[in-house]
Short mmCIF file of C-alpha atoms in Angstrom, two decimals:
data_model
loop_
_atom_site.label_atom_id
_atom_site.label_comp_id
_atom_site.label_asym_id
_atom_site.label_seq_id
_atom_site.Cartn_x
_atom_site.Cartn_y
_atom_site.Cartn_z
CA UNK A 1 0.00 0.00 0.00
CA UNK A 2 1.92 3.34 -1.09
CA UNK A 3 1.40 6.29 1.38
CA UNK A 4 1.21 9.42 0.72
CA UNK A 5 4.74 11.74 2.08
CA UNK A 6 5.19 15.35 1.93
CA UNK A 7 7.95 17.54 1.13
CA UNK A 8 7.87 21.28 2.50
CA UNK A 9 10.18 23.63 0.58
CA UNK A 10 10.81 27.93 1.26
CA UNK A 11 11.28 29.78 -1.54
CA UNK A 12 12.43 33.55 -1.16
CA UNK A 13 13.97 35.09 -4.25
CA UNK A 14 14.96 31.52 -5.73
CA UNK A 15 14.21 32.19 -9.60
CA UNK A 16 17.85 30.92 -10.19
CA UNK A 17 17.67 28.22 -8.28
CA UNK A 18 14.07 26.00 -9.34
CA UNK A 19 14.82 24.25 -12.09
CA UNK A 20 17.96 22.49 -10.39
CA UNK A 21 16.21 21.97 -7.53
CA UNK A 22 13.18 20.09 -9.71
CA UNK A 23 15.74 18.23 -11.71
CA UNK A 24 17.49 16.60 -8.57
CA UNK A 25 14.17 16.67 -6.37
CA UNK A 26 12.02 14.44 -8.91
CA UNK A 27 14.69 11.40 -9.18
CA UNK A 28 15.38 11.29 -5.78
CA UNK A 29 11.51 11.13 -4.56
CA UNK A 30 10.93 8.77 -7.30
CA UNK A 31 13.52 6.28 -5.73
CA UNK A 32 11.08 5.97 -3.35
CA UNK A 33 9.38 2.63 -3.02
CA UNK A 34 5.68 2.46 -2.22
CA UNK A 35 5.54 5.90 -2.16
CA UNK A 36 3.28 9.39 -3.13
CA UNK A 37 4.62 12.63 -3.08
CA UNK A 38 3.25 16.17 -2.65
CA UNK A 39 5.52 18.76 -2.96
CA UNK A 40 4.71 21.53 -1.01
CA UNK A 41 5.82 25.04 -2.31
CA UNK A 42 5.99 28.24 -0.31
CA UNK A 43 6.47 31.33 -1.90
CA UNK A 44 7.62 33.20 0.80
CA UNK A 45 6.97 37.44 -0.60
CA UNK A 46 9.60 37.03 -3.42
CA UNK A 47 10.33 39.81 -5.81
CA UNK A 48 12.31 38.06 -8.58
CA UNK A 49 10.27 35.34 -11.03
CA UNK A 50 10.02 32.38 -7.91
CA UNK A 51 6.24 32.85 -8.37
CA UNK A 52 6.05 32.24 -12.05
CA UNK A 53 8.03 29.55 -12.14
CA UNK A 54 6.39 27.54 -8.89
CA UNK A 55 3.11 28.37 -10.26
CA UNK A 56 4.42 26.90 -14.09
CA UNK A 57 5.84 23.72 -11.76
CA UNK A 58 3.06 23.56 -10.46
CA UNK A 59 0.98 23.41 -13.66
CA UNK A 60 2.93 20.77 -15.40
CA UNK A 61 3.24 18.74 -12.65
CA UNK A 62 -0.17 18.00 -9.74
CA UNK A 63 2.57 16.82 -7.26
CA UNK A 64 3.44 20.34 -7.20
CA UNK A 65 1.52 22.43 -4.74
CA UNK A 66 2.56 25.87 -4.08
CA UNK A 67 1.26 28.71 -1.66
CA UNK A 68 1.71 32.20 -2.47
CA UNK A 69 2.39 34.73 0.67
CA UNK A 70 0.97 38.28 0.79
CA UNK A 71 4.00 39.49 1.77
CA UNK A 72 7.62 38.28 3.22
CA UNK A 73 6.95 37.00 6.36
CA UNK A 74 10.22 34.88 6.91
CA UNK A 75 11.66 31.58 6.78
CA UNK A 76 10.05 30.33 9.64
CA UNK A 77 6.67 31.24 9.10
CA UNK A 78 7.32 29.84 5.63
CA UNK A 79 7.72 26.10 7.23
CA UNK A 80 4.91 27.15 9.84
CA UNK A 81 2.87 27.00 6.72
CA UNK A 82 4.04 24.39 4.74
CA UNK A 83 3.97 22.02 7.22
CA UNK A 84 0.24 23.21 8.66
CA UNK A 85 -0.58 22.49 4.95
CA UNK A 86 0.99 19.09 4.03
CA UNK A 87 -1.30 16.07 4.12
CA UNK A 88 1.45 13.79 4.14
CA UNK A 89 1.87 10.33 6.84
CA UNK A 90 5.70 12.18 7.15
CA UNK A 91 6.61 15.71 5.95
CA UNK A 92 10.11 16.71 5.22
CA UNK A 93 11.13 20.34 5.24
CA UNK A 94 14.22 21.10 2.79
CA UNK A 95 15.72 24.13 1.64
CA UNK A 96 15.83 24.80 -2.44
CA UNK A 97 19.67 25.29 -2.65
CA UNK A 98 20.23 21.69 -2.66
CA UNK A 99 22.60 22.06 -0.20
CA UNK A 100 20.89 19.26 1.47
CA UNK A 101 21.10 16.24 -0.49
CA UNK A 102 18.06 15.10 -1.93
CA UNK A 103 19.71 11.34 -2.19
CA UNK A 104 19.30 10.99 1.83
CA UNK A 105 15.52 11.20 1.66
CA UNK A 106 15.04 7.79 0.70
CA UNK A 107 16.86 6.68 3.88
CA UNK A 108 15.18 8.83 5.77
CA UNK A 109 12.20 7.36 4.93
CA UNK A 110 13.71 4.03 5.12
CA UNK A 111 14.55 4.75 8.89
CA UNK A 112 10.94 6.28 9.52
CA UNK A 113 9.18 2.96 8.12
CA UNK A 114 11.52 1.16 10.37
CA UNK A 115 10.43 2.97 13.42
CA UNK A 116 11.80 6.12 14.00
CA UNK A 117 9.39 9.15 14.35
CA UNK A 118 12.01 11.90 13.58
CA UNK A 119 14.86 11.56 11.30
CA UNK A 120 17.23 14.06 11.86
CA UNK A 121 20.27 14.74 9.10
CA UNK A 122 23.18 15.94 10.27
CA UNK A 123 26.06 17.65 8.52
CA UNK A 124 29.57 16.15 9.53
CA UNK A 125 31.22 18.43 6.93
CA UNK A 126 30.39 21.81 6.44
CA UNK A 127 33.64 22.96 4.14
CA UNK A 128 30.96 24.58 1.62
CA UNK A 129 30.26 26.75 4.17
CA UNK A 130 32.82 30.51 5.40
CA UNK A 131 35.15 29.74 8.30
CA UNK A 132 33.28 32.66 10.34
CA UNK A 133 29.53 30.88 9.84
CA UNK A 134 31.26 27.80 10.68
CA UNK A 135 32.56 28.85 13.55
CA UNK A 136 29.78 31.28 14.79
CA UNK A 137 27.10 28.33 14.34
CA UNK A 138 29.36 26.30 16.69
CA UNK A 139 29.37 28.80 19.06
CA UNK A 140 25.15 29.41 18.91
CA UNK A 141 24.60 25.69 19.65
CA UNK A 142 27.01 25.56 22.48
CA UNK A 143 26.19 28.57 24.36
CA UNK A 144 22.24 27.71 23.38
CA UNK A 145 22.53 23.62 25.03
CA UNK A 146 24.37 24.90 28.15
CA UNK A 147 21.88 27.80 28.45
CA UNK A 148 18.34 26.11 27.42
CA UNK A 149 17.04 22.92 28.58
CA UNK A 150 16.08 22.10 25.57
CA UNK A 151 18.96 20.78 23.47
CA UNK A 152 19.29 21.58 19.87
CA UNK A 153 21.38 18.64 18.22
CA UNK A 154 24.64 20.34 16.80
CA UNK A 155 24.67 21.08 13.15
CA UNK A 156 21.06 19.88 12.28
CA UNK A 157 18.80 22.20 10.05
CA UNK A 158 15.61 21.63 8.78
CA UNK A 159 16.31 18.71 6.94
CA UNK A 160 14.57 16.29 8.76
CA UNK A 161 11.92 13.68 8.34
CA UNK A 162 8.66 13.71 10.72
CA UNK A 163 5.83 11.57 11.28
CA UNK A 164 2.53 12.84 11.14
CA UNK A 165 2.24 12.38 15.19
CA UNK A 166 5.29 14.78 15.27
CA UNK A 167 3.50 17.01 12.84
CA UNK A 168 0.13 17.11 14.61
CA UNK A 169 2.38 17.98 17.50
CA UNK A 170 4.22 21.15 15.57
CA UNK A 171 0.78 22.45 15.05
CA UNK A 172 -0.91 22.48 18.54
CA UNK A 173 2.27 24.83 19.61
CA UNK A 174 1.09 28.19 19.26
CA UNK A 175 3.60 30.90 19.94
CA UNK A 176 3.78 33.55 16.31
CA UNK A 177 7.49 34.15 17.41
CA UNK A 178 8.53 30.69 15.75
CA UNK A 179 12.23 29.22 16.33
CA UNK A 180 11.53 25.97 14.31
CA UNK A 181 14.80 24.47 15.02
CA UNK A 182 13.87 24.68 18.99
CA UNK A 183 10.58 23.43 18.15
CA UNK A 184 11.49 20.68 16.95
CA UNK A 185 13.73 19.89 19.74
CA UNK A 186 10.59 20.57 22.02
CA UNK A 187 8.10 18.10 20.92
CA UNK A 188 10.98 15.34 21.11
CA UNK A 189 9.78 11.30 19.64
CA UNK A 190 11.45 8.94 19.04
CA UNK A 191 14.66 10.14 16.90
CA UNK A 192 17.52 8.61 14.82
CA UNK A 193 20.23 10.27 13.02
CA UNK A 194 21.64 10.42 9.83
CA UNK A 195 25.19 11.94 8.61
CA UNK A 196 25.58 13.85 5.77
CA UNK A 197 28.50 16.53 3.55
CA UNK A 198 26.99 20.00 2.80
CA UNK A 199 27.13 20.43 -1.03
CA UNK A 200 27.28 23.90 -2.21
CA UNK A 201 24.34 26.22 -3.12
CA UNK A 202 23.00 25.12 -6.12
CA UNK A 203 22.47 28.71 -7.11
CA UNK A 204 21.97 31.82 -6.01
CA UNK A 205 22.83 33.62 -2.84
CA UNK A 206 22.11 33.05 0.79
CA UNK A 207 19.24 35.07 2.16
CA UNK A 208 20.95 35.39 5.77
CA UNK A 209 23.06 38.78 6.47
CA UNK A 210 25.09 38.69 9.48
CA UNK A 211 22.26 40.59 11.69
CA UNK A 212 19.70 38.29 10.32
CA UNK A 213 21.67 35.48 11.66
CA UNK A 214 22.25 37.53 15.01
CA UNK A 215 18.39 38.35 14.98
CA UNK A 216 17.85 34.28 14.53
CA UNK A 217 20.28 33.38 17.23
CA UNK A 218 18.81 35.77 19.94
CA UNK A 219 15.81 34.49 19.08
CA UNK A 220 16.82 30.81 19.55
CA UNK A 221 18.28 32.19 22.75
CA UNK A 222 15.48 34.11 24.05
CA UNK A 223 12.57 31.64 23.15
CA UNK A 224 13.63 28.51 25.10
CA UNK A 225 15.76 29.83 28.02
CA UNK A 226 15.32 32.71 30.66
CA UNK A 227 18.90 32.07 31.80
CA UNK A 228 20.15 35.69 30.20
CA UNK A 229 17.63 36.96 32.65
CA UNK A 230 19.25 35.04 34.95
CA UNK A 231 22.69 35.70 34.87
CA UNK A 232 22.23 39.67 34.76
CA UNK A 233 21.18 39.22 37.98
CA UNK A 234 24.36 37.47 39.57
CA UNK A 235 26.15 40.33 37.39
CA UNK A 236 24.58 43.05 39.59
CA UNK A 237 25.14 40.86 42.88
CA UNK A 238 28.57 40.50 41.63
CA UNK A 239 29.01 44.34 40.69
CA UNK A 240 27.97 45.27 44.21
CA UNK A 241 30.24 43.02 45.70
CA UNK A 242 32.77 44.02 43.55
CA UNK A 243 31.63 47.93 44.15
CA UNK A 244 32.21 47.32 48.01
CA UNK A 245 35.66 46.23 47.56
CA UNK A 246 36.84 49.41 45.69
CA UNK A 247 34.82 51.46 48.14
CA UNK A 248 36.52 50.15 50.57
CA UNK A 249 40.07 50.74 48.96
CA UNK A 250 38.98 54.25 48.64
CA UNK A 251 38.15 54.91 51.61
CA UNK A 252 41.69 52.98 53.33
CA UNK A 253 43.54 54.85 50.39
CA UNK A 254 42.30 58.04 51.61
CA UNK A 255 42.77 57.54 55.25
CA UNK A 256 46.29 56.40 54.54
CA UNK A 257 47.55 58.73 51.94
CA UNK A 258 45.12 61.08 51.53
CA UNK A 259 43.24 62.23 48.12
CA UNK A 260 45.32 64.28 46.03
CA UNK A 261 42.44 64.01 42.64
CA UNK A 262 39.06 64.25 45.00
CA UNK A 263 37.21 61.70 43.12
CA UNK A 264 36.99 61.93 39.17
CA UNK A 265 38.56 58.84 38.48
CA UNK A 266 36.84 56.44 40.74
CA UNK A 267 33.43 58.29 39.67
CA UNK A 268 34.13 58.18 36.62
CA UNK A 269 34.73 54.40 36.02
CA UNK A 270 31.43 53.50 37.98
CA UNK A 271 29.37 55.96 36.43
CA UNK A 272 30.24 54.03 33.13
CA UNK A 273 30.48 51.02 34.16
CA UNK A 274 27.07 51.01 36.24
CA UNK A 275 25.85 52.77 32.95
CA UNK A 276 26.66 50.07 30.59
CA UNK A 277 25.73 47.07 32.56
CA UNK A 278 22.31 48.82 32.69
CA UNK A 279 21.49 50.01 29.22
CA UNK A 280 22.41 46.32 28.60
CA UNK A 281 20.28 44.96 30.74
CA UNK A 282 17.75 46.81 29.75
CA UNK A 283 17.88 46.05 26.27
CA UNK A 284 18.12 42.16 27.54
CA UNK A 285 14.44 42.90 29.49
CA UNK A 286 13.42 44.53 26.15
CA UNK A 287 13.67 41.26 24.09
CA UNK A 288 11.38 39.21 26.40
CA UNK A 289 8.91 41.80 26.69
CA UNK A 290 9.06 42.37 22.84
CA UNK A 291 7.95 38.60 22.75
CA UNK A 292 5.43 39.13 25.17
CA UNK A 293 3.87 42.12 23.41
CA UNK A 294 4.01 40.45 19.99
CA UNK A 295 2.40 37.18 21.65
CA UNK A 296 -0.28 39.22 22.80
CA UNK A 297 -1.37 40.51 19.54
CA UNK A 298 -2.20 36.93 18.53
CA UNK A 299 -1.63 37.75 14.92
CA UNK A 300 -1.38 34.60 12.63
CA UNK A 301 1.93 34.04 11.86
CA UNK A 302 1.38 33.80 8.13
CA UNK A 303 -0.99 35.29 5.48
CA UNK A 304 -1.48 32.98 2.61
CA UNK A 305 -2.90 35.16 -0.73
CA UNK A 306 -2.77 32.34 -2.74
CA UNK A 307 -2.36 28.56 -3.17
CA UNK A 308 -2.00 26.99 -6.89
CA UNK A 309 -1.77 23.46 -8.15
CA UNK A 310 -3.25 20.04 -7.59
CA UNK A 311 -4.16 17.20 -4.80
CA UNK A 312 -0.51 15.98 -4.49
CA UNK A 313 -1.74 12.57 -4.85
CA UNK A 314 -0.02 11.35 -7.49
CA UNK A 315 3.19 9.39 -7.42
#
């Protein structure tokens, strides 16, 4: 009996980069035994010809199935909808770069028909990528596991196969301030692993500036830990303590020697000192209770204009 398996794919600004991905995509879903695919497109506010082409995709072929955002909403709201919309008894999220190898699916779904609810790929070689996002995605998922208690497995993306229990899981969660990669962490299952080497983009550039990757790290960090919180507060206990001491010198200094500068140095250092630790601090309160405000508002995450192509049924 074949079953019906969904793939979930982001597109933002990825004209250049469709027809590759089709060409390697098709092959490697076909090499699927026992198997239906729907292929589920999300256009995610671009402003080069991704549209056209998904929509012309999605025309000649009814495995195709594409929604069309109202406006660029991000790359996690992009899987928040893709996955709401697959149909799929597994969904598998994948990027359009083909940076993930669309040969691995059919042992992902191997592994999943053998038991495992998530199937997690993992990238043992990430050469394709700089040295600097190499090494600052090292340091996000250390500082992130010994800060959060929920750990995110080190160098896994998207790329990942889910069961539809996992799935049904993803979409009872909802915060609109989506970290997908800690979501995923959150709803746990049963889990096995797969290794993989990062290819290359396929085409085209990657949408991530350094502050968009800073945004998408405090974000991680601020979503599934209040340990920042935390640890500005044995700052200040350790400022005061360490405020005492130096008072303290003062105070023998003068005694003993006398004060030949009354006081600018000494004020001067904890003016700016005090002064930094609290603008920063402040702006540390001002992340959480951005998250709190925008979780109030209870807007959807996503607005779909859109959707285009067929049922996805056939194989």
């Amino acid at each position: 009996m074949t079953q019906l398996l969904s793939l979930v794919v982001p597109f933002y600004n990825e004209a250049a980069a469709i027809q590759s991905f089709a060409d390697a995509i098709l092959p490697a879903l076909e090499a699927v035994p026992d198997a239906r695919w729907e292929i589920v497109c999300v256009d995610d506010g671009s402003k080069d010809g991704t549209l056209l082409k998904l929509v012309a995709l999605a025309q000649a072929d009814s495995r195709f199935r594409v929604l069309e955002f109202s406006r660029n909403f991000g790359k996690e709201a992009a899987l928040t909808a893709g996955i709401d919309a697959a149909k799929g008894e597994a969904v598998i999220p994948i990027d359009a770069d083909l940076q993930d190898p669309p040969e691995l699916i059919a042992e992902m779904v191997k592994a999943w028909r053998e038991g495992a609810e998530v199937v997690l790929a993992r990238r043992i070689d990430r050469s394709s990528d700089g040295v600097l996002k190499r090494k600052t995605a090292a340091w996000f998922y250390q500082l992130h596991n010994k800060l959060s208690k929920i750990k995110i497995p080190e160098n896994v993306g998207d790329f990942r196969l889910m069961d539809r229990a996992v799935v049904d899981a993803l979409k009872q969660l909802p915060e609109r301030q989506r970290f997908m990669k800690g979501l995923f962490a959150w709803v746990g299952f049963r889990t096995v692993t797969l290794d993989y080497t990062r290819a290359p983009r396929a085409a085209g550039e990657t949408k991530f500036s350094g502050l968009a990757l800073w945004n998408f790290a405090m974000e991680g960090f601020t979503s599934f830990s209040t340990a920042p919180l935390k640890v500005w507060t044995y700052l200040g206990a350790a400022s005061a303590m360490l405020t005492f001491i130096y008072a303290l010198y003062i105070v023998i200094r003068t005694v003993v020697f006398g004060n030949a500068v009354p006081g600018y140095a000494s004020l001067f250092v904890a003016i700016t000192f005090f002064g930094s630790v609290q603008l920063i601090s402040i702006g540390l309160l001002g992340e959480y209770i951005g998250r709190i405000y925008m979780e109030t508002k209870q807007r959807p995450a996503y607005i779909v204009r859109k959707s285009y192509g067929g049922d996805g049924a056939s194989g």
